[in-house]
XYZ file of C-alpha atoms in Angstrom:
531
model
C 88.874 -6.228 87.008
C 87.934 -9.783 86.226
C 90.508 -12.418 85.356
C 89.580 -12.470 81.663
C 89.401 -8.694 81.284
C 92.160 -6.543 79.850
C 92.618 -2.798 80.399
C 92.969 -2.179 76.669
C 92.023 1.410 75.955
C 91.148 2.769 72.543
C 92.156 6.316 73.314
C 90.521 9.398 71.839
C 93.113 11.893 70.595
C 92.736 15.477 71.800
C 90.202 17.244 69.625
C 91.399 20.237 67.618
C 88.558 22.706 67.162
C 87.821 26.401 67.116
C 86.166 27.234 70.397
C 82.805 28.966 69.903
C 82.398 32.415 71.448
C 81.736 32.187 75.164
C 78.081 32.817 76.003
C 77.444 35.708 78.339
C 74.757 36.027 80.942
C 72.555 39.084 81.216
C 73.535 41.949 83.472
C 71.936 41.439 86.873
C 72.276 41.568 90.631
C 72.539 38.067 92.116
C 71.058 38.144 95.602
C 72.230 35.130 97.619
C 70.168 34.369 100.731
C 72.395 32.422 103.132
C 75.513 34.189 101.878
C 77.719 33.118 104.795
C 76.858 29.425 104.456
C 78.827 26.472 103.164
C 77.108 26.250 99.766
C 77.870 29.882 98.983
C 81.511 29.583 100.043
C 82.333 26.248 98.402
C 80.214 26.270 95.249
C 78.347 29.441 94.320
C 80.994 32.146 94.669
C 83.814 30.065 93.094
C 81.510 29.339 90.144
C 80.499 32.998 89.757
C 84.125 34.069 90.154
C 85.285 31.758 87.366
C 82.443 32.860 85.082
C 83.509 36.468 85.640
C 87.168 35.663 84.954
C 86.435 33.996 81.596
C 84.074 36.730 80.452
C 80.714 35.002 80.906
C 79.294 37.732 83.120
C 78.827 41.350 82.138
C 80.918 44.102 83.654
C 77.790 45.274 85.465
C 77.167 41.940 87.183
C 76.999 42.231 90.988
C 76.489 39.929 93.990
C 74.545 40.979 97.073
C 74.871 38.540 99.952
C 72.117 38.434 102.572
C 72.463 36.610 105.903
C 71.691 37.046 109.585
C 75.335 37.623 110.589
C 76.267 41.222 111.432
C 79.213 41.793 109.090
C 80.751 44.818 107.465
C 81.127 44.763 103.709
C 84.922 44.541 104.104
C 84.692 41.489 106.401
C 82.261 39.800 104.010
C 84.615 40.379 101.088
C 87.524 38.985 103.071
C 85.500 35.860 103.886
C 84.721 35.442 100.191
C 88.402 35.849 99.298
C 89.373 33.217 101.844
C 86.788 30.827 100.414
C 88.103 31.373 96.882
C 91.661 30.729 98.012
C 90.612 27.439 99.638
C 88.510 26.360 96.674
C 90.121 23.939 94.232
C 88.373 25.878 91.449
C 89.494 29.272 92.634
C 92.851 30.216 91.070
C 92.907 33.650 92.629
C 95.242 36.328 91.300
C 95.406 39.827 92.732
C 94.299 41.304 89.419
C 91.240 39.057 89.245
C 90.341 39.791 92.844
C 90.588 43.532 92.296
C 88.086 43.210 89.457
C 85.714 41.010 91.491
C 85.802 42.642 94.943
C 83.930 45.866 94.011
C 81.042 43.721 92.741
C 80.518 42.049 96.153
C 78.087 43.605 98.594
C 76.464 42.518 101.854
C 73.247 43.083 103.788
C 72.501 41.626 107.219
C 69.024 40.643 108.334
C 66.830 37.815 109.566
C 65.213 36.012 106.644
C 61.906 35.615 108.489
C 61.729 39.369 109.251
C 59.673 41.429 106.739
C 61.882 44.424 107.525
C 64.854 42.640 105.933
C 63.115 42.698 102.541
C 62.318 46.394 102.807
C 66.031 47.025 103.439
C 66.825 44.735 100.517
C 64.552 46.712 98.193
C 66.282 49.960 99.163
C 69.762 48.437 98.749
C 68.910 47.041 95.317
C 67.699 50.469 94.245
C 71.062 51.949 95.295
C 73.084 49.295 93.450
C 70.988 49.554 90.312
C 71.343 53.353 90.332
C 75.128 53.037 90.531
C 75.468 50.321 87.857
C 73.834 49.283 84.605
C 72.290 45.969 85.697
C 69.133 46.483 83.674
C 67.121 45.973 86.892
C 67.471 42.233 86.394
C 67.426 40.298 89.689
C 68.403 36.738 90.514
C 67.363 35.529 93.982
C 69.240 32.392 95.073
C 67.872 30.469 98.083
C 71.072 28.987 99.571
C 69.168 28.293 102.783
C 67.476 25.425 104.624
C 64.300 24.368 102.751
C 62.090 25.485 105.632
C 62.983 29.130 104.929
C 61.881 29.079 101.283
C 58.188 29.984 101.914
C 59.224 32.831 104.229
C 61.623 34.234 101.626
C 58.916 34.041 98.959
C 56.492 35.920 101.235
C 59.148 38.537 102.027
C 59.951 39.163 98.371
C 56.268 39.424 97.524
C 55.431 41.830 100.353
C 58.356 44.098 99.444
C 57.348 44.216 95.774
C 60.489 42.397 94.635
C 58.735 39.709 92.571
C 57.498 41.823 89.680
C 59.255 42.257 86.337
C 58.293 45.816 85.443
C 61.849 47.021 84.752
C 63.724 43.758 84.149
C 63.532 40.022 84.734
C 63.238 38.419 88.168
C 64.273 34.764 88.718
C 64.341 32.641 91.857
C 66.597 29.636 92.339
C 65.508 26.885 94.746
C 67.982 24.260 95.968
C 66.887 20.671 96.541
C 65.290 19.051 98.417
C 62.024 20.315 96.939
C 59.888 19.371 99.914
C 60.207 16.206 102.004
C 57.228 14.339 100.527
C 54.497 14.818 97.921
C 52.312 17.026 100.115
C 55.127 19.403 101.084
C 56.415 19.556 97.486
C 52.920 20.443 96.274
C 52.599 23.095 99.000
C 55.962 24.630 98.013
C 54.943 24.676 94.335
C 51.657 26.338 95.271
C 53.467 28.960 97.340
C 55.870 29.753 94.500
C 53.047 29.875 91.934
C 51.159 32.458 94.000
C 54.009 34.920 93.521
C 56.063 33.839 90.467
C 55.341 32.468 87.018
C 56.783 29.025 86.257
C 59.325 30.499 83.835
C 60.737 32.595 86.707
C 61.400 29.534 88.908
C 64.617 27.509 88.613
C 64.668 24.339 90.739
C 68.337 23.423 90.706
C 69.868 19.938 90.806
C 73.626 20.248 90.367
C 73.855 16.759 88.815
C 72.219 18.155 85.683
C 75.081 20.617 85.183
C 77.720 17.886 84.896
C 79.020 17.538 81.348
C 78.597 13.764 81.071
C 75.008 14.010 82.300
C 74.216 16.508 79.551
C 76.115 14.358 77.058
C 73.750 11.409 77.667
C 71.265 12.860 75.190
C 73.937 13.500 72.548
C 75.368 10.019 73.036
C 71.961 8.348 72.828
C 70.271 10.278 70.054
C 73.221 11.575 68.029
C 74.906 8.252 67.233
C 73.409 5.612 64.941
C 75.738 3.062 66.566
C 73.848 3.294 69.870
C 70.387 4.765 69.246
C 68.871 1.626 67.611
C 69.859 -0.679 70.510
C 68.679 1.595 73.356
C 65.510 -0.387 74.096
C 64.062 -3.627 75.506
C 65.048 -5.624 72.404
C 68.765 -5.275 73.117
C 69.149 -4.069 76.727
C 69.148 -6.699 79.470
C 69.248 -4.340 82.449
C 70.453 -0.912 83.537
C 72.282 -0.116 86.772
C 72.760 3.389 88.120
C 75.208 3.884 90.982
C 75.980 6.939 93.106
C 78.495 5.704 95.685
C 80.364 7.886 98.160
C 83.304 6.946 100.362
C 82.695 9.882 102.711
C 80.442 9.687 105.750
C 77.697 12.016 106.862
C 80.241 14.618 108.043
C 78.711 17.814 109.419
C 75.292 17.147 107.824
C 73.973 14.812 110.518
C 71.131 17.149 111.499
C 69.805 17.262 107.952
C 70.630 13.653 107.135
C 68.795 12.257 110.146
C 65.636 13.823 108.717
C 66.228 12.969 105.061
C 68.149 9.699 104.727
C 69.560 8.406 101.454
C 66.149 7.856 99.830
C 65.110 11.492 99.993
C 68.606 12.974 99.812
C 69.713 11.150 96.647
C 67.053 8.968 95.010
C 64.201 11.488 95.064
C 66.148 13.900 92.869
C 69.639 13.047 91.553
C 69.068 9.399 90.695
C 65.568 9.801 89.311
C 67.026 12.482 87.040
C 69.594 9.964 85.757
C 66.856 7.358 85.253
C 64.876 9.867 83.189
C 67.812 10.904 80.999
C 68.707 7.263 80.386
C 65.155 6.181 79.546
C 63.434 9.203 77.988
C 62.174 9.398 74.413
C 63.900 11.829 72.020
C 62.568 15.368 72.532
C 61.411 17.287 69.472
C 63.996 19.988 70.273
C 66.690 20.621 72.843
C 64.744 23.295 74.659
C 63.353 23.533 78.172
C 59.762 22.465 77.568
C 60.562 19.619 75.164
C 63.282 18.023 77.327
C 61.387 18.420 80.588
C 58.197 16.999 79.119
C 59.944 13.766 78.084
C 61.537 13.402 81.518
C 58.178 13.803 83.236
C 56.761 11.053 81.018
C 59.432 8.642 82.311
C 58.618 9.399 85.950
C 54.931 8.919 85.249
C 55.729 5.559 83.624
C 57.635 4.207 86.614
C 55.621 1.363 88.078
C 54.124 2.175 91.472
C 55.134 -0.635 93.807
C 52.676 -2.274 96.175
C 53.502 -2.782 99.837
C 54.649 -6.372 99.161
C 56.674 -5.356 96.098
C 58.484 -2.706 98.102
C 59.622 -5.400 100.540
C 61.014 -7.457 97.629
C 62.397 -4.747 95.351
C 63.993 -2.315 97.794
C 66.961 -2.590 100.155
C 68.145 -0.118 102.762
C 71.257 -0.154 104.850
C 73.325 1.762 107.346
C 77.104 1.745 107.625
C 78.934 0.451 110.632
C 82.572 1.026 111.487
C 85.227 -0.056 109.026
C 88.208 1.124 107.012
C 88.408 3.585 104.104
C 91.790 3.767 102.343
C 93.363 1.972 105.287
C 91.987 4.420 107.855
C 89.501 3.296 110.511
C 86.256 5.272 110.451
C 83.266 5.225 112.826
C 79.836 3.800 112.084
C 76.926 6.104 111.329
C 75.493 5.851 114.851
C 78.843 7.016 116.233
C 78.945 10.149 114.083
C 78.534 13.486 115.855
C 74.875 14.501 115.981
C 73.456 11.036 115.200
C 71.205 9.185 117.639
C 72.682 5.997 119.083
C 69.653 4.001 117.935
C 69.157 5.768 114.600
C 67.277 3.845 111.889
C 68.170 6.349 109.162
C 69.305 4.648 105.971
C 72.690 5.598 104.496
C 72.327 3.085 101.633
C 69.460 2.409 99.230
C 69.088 -0.099 96.397
C 65.913 -0.251 94.301
C 64.565 -2.075 91.282
C 62.406 0.138 89.081
C 60.245 -1.034 86.188
C 59.274 1.416 83.438
C 55.892 0.565 81.962
C 56.186 1.838 78.416
C 56.831 0.414 74.957
C 60.587 1.040 74.948
C 61.479 -0.414 78.350
C 58.831 -2.981 79.322
C 60.512 -5.851 81.165
C 63.921 -4.145 81.550
C 64.835 -3.618 85.227
C 66.481 -0.332 86.195
C 68.544 -0.927 89.334
C 69.503 2.113 91.393
C 71.865 2.215 94.376
C 73.413 4.954 96.444
C 75.261 4.947 99.725
C 77.805 6.553 101.994
C 81.063 5.017 103.261
C 81.256 2.631 100.333
C 84.470 1.184 98.910
C 85.080 3.999 96.454
C 83.385 7.121 95.100
C 81.650 6.312 91.832
C 78.672 7.733 89.948
C 77.930 5.761 86.830
C 75.196 4.551 84.493
C 75.918 1.046 83.154
C 73.719 -0.241 80.326
C 74.087 -4.034 80.039
C 73.208 -5.384 76.607
C 71.821 -8.857 76.088
C 74.220 -11.733 75.472
C 74.665 -13.008 71.928
C 74.114 -16.723 71.141
C 77.220 -18.532 72.406
C 77.189 -21.686 70.261
C 80.222 -20.502 68.284
C 82.373 -20.421 71.432
C 80.969 -23.451 73.259
C 84.161 -25.492 72.841
C 86.700 -22.767 73.460
C 88.661 -22.484 76.751
C 86.424 -19.529 77.623
C 82.914 -20.896 77.446
C 81.307 -17.535 76.871
C 81.975 -13.925 76.012
C 80.690 -11.423 78.523
C 77.849 -9.179 77.312
C 78.634 -5.669 76.085
C 78.353 -2.927 78.676
C 78.083 0.788 77.926
C 79.209 2.796 80.965
C 78.626 6.527 81.312
C 80.761 7.618 84.246
C 79.962 10.921 85.921
C 82.359 10.765 88.892
C 85.218 10.704 89.692
C 86.139 11.269 86.032
C 83.724 12.144 83.278
C 84.088 9.380 80.695
C 82.236 6.859 78.548
C 83.460 3.290 78.089
C 82.310 0.371 75.981
C 83.215 -3.157 77.097
C 83.296 -5.762 74.322
C 84.816 -9.157 73.595
C 88.074 -9.640 71.703
C 90.407 -12.538 70.937
C 93.771 -12.985 72.623
C 96.739 -13.044 70.204
C 97.793 -16.563 69.216
C 96.422 -19.647 67.519
C 94.069 -20.686 70.332
C 90.551 -19.249 70.494
C 90.718 -17.459 73.835
C 88.632 -14.375 74.538
C 88.806 -11.419 76.887
C 86.852 -8.279 77.632
C 88.480 -5.033 76.520
C 87.438 -1.422 76.965
C 87.012 1.398 74.479
C 87.088 4.745 76.229
C 86.255 8.393 75.788
C 87.498 10.705 78.565
C 86.430 14.357 78.581
C 89.588 15.673 80.189
C 92.038 14.039 77.792
C 89.898 14.168 74.631
C 89.224 17.909 74.674
C 92.482 18.944 76.353
C 90.650 21.120 78.859
C 88.638 20.508 82.012
C 84.858 20.799 81.647
C 83.149 23.615 83.550
C 81.849 22.854 87.013
C 78.188 21.971 87.373
C 77.355 25.206 89.156
C 79.121 27.290 86.500
C 76.963 25.711 83.815
C 73.730 26.104 85.760
C 74.329 29.651 87.001
C 75.149 30.806 83.487
C 71.975 29.137 82.179
C 69.929 30.987 84.808
C 71.438 34.332 83.796
C 70.654 33.508 80.146
C 67.110 32.366 80.902
C 67.608 28.761 79.754
C 65.599 26.385 81.979
C 66.406 23.164 80.080
C 68.507 21.685 82.897
C 66.067 22.596 85.671
C 63.068 20.755 87.085
C 59.503 21.805 86.352
C 56.782 21.859 89.037
C 54.988 18.790 87.686
C 58.334 16.987 87.452
C 59.011 17.490 91.158
C 55.613 16.072 92.067
C 55.956 13.164 89.631
C 59.198 12.164 91.365
C 57.583 12.291 94.797
C 54.711 10.101 93.575
C 57.346 7.413 92.983
C 59.134 7.939 96.299
C 56.168 8.464 98.650
C 54.910 4.828 98.676
C 58.441 3.580 99.441
C 58.886 6.128 102.221
C 55.522 5.230 103.769
C 56.098 1.472 103.531
C 59.524 1.794 105.137
C 57.976 3.743 108.010
C 55.860 0.633 108.750
C 58.543 -1.959 107.925
C 61.076 -0.826 110.499
C 64.475 -2.481 109.947
C 65.905 -4.694 112.676
C 69.412 -5.341 111.344
C 71.040 -1.891 111.207
C 73.921 -1.294 110.765
C 74.178 -3.968 108.065
C 77.321 -3.095 106.088
C 80.843 -2.151 107.058
C 82.401 1.132 105.979
C 84.661 0.444 103.004
C 82.511 -2.384 101.632
C 80.182 -2.501 98.615
C 77.060 -2.246 100.789
C 74.693 -4.774 102.379
C 74.579 -8.313 100.995
C 70.835 -7.999 100.365
C 71.603 -5.506 97.575
C 73.451 -8.256 95.692
C 70.521 -10.618 96.208
C 68.172 -8.007 94.719
C 69.903 -8.469 91.353
C 70.903 -12.119 91.716
C 67.274 -13.269 91.747
C 67.050 -12.000 88.142
C 70.457 -13.401 87.150
C 72.086 -9.952 87.257
C 74.878 -8.380 89.300
C 76.208 -4.969 90.226
C 79.484 -3.620 88.913
C 82.128 -4.358 91.525
C 82.762 -1.296 93.684
C 85.845 -2.858 95.261
C 87.821 -3.056 91.982
C 88.435 0.638 91.427
C 90.087 0.965 88.011
C 90.420 4.619 87.019
C 91.044 4.473 83.292
C 91.452 8.226 82.843
C 94.452 8.158 85.165
C 95.885 4.727 84.298
C 95.674 4.540 80.551
C 97.306 1.455 79.096
C 98.730 0.450 82.469
C 99.327 -3.336 82.428
C 97.328 -5.515 84.783
C 99.326 -6.563 87.830
């Protein structure tokens, strides 16, 4: 927090309202390929478990896990129970478990073996004969991306892609390919077997409440909607900072890097939601069409522009919360001479009527000073002649911040006068926090998205042309970086705000990033005086 800023919070009182009836997903069997993996244990099953506990799944809902491990059904269920117990979202009571356990089933088999899908067809027939699932089937690919085409072929050959007796939906986790060509090939493979309305390309960022609230905030409030354009906005910064390192994902991360892991999906989604035009309705086709238009409007950078408007970095050793941590090249599974980027900063320009001339700065990185995902919209400064002779020569511009992590909140920074006879100004903050305002925690991202899939609502999922439009933005950067090999990695210490060149990227336009080293959590420290 700057010297002339005050942590004054205009606090939203808890909202009293009658909760609408909980939506319920259709009866179905959810088949999870990769059922013994980390994603299933940490995210998918806890989300499905909570949906079942609060009545958002039917009593006929079932889960069939498929993986290569030879496990009995009892051992699989015990593994699931252990995962729920360890999960921060899984408040597991014996009564709840007794209701959930009979719905969990397991099938072992290699996912590249056609015989596995014949066994799957027979097992589904048994489960659907025993329960009233309506022959609806949800196939979730919780697997490495390379297995997706093989799973599609297996489902097709076994006759599991048709919708003669009920709906069939497939869920594909990001990354959707590793470049434009592979993304197009994956879309072609899916289209050979499934219709577009059967395909759900999932990006968990889109299930976060604050992300969804961007459209309500922008288009539902006459206080903000008229200023959300080039006439009033100076620049936009979008940050997705992590304090954790690469962890156990070194094998994947060495291939992907921060550009493909974060920018090519999560951050381009946030750019689109921040910049898109109002859709004619809040439905899948209308929302997704406006997002695609933003990605198509992003200026394609030339080779020289990429050198000027992009920054990449890699973390070295340093300290996080007072604890020494190794550099990226010292992490298990990482090459000693690795040139993989763990930090990216970019300047995007959107070539349309609303945003012409407004830079959109995007940054993401690992081992940064604090975890923070936030969209900060910086409005233009007012004329300062009125305050030219005051002790504070200027009032800082207004900033609208939509924070996604660690707490879901929206803040507005504006100028105010200190008490007293002298004209002295300070920045204060007006805040809306989801947790305190509604007196209940928002659902997890995967809960929201899984329920939408079971209800057939594709609004928060990416369309085929959207995936390819994103890669058309990323591909030139990826190719240019392959030729412009960096010589100064690692170039930022763990626990810092990233490489110095990222600051210079904004400074040349007279702009600056929000300070990652300040770390003021307003949801937790409301009205706490500045020390």
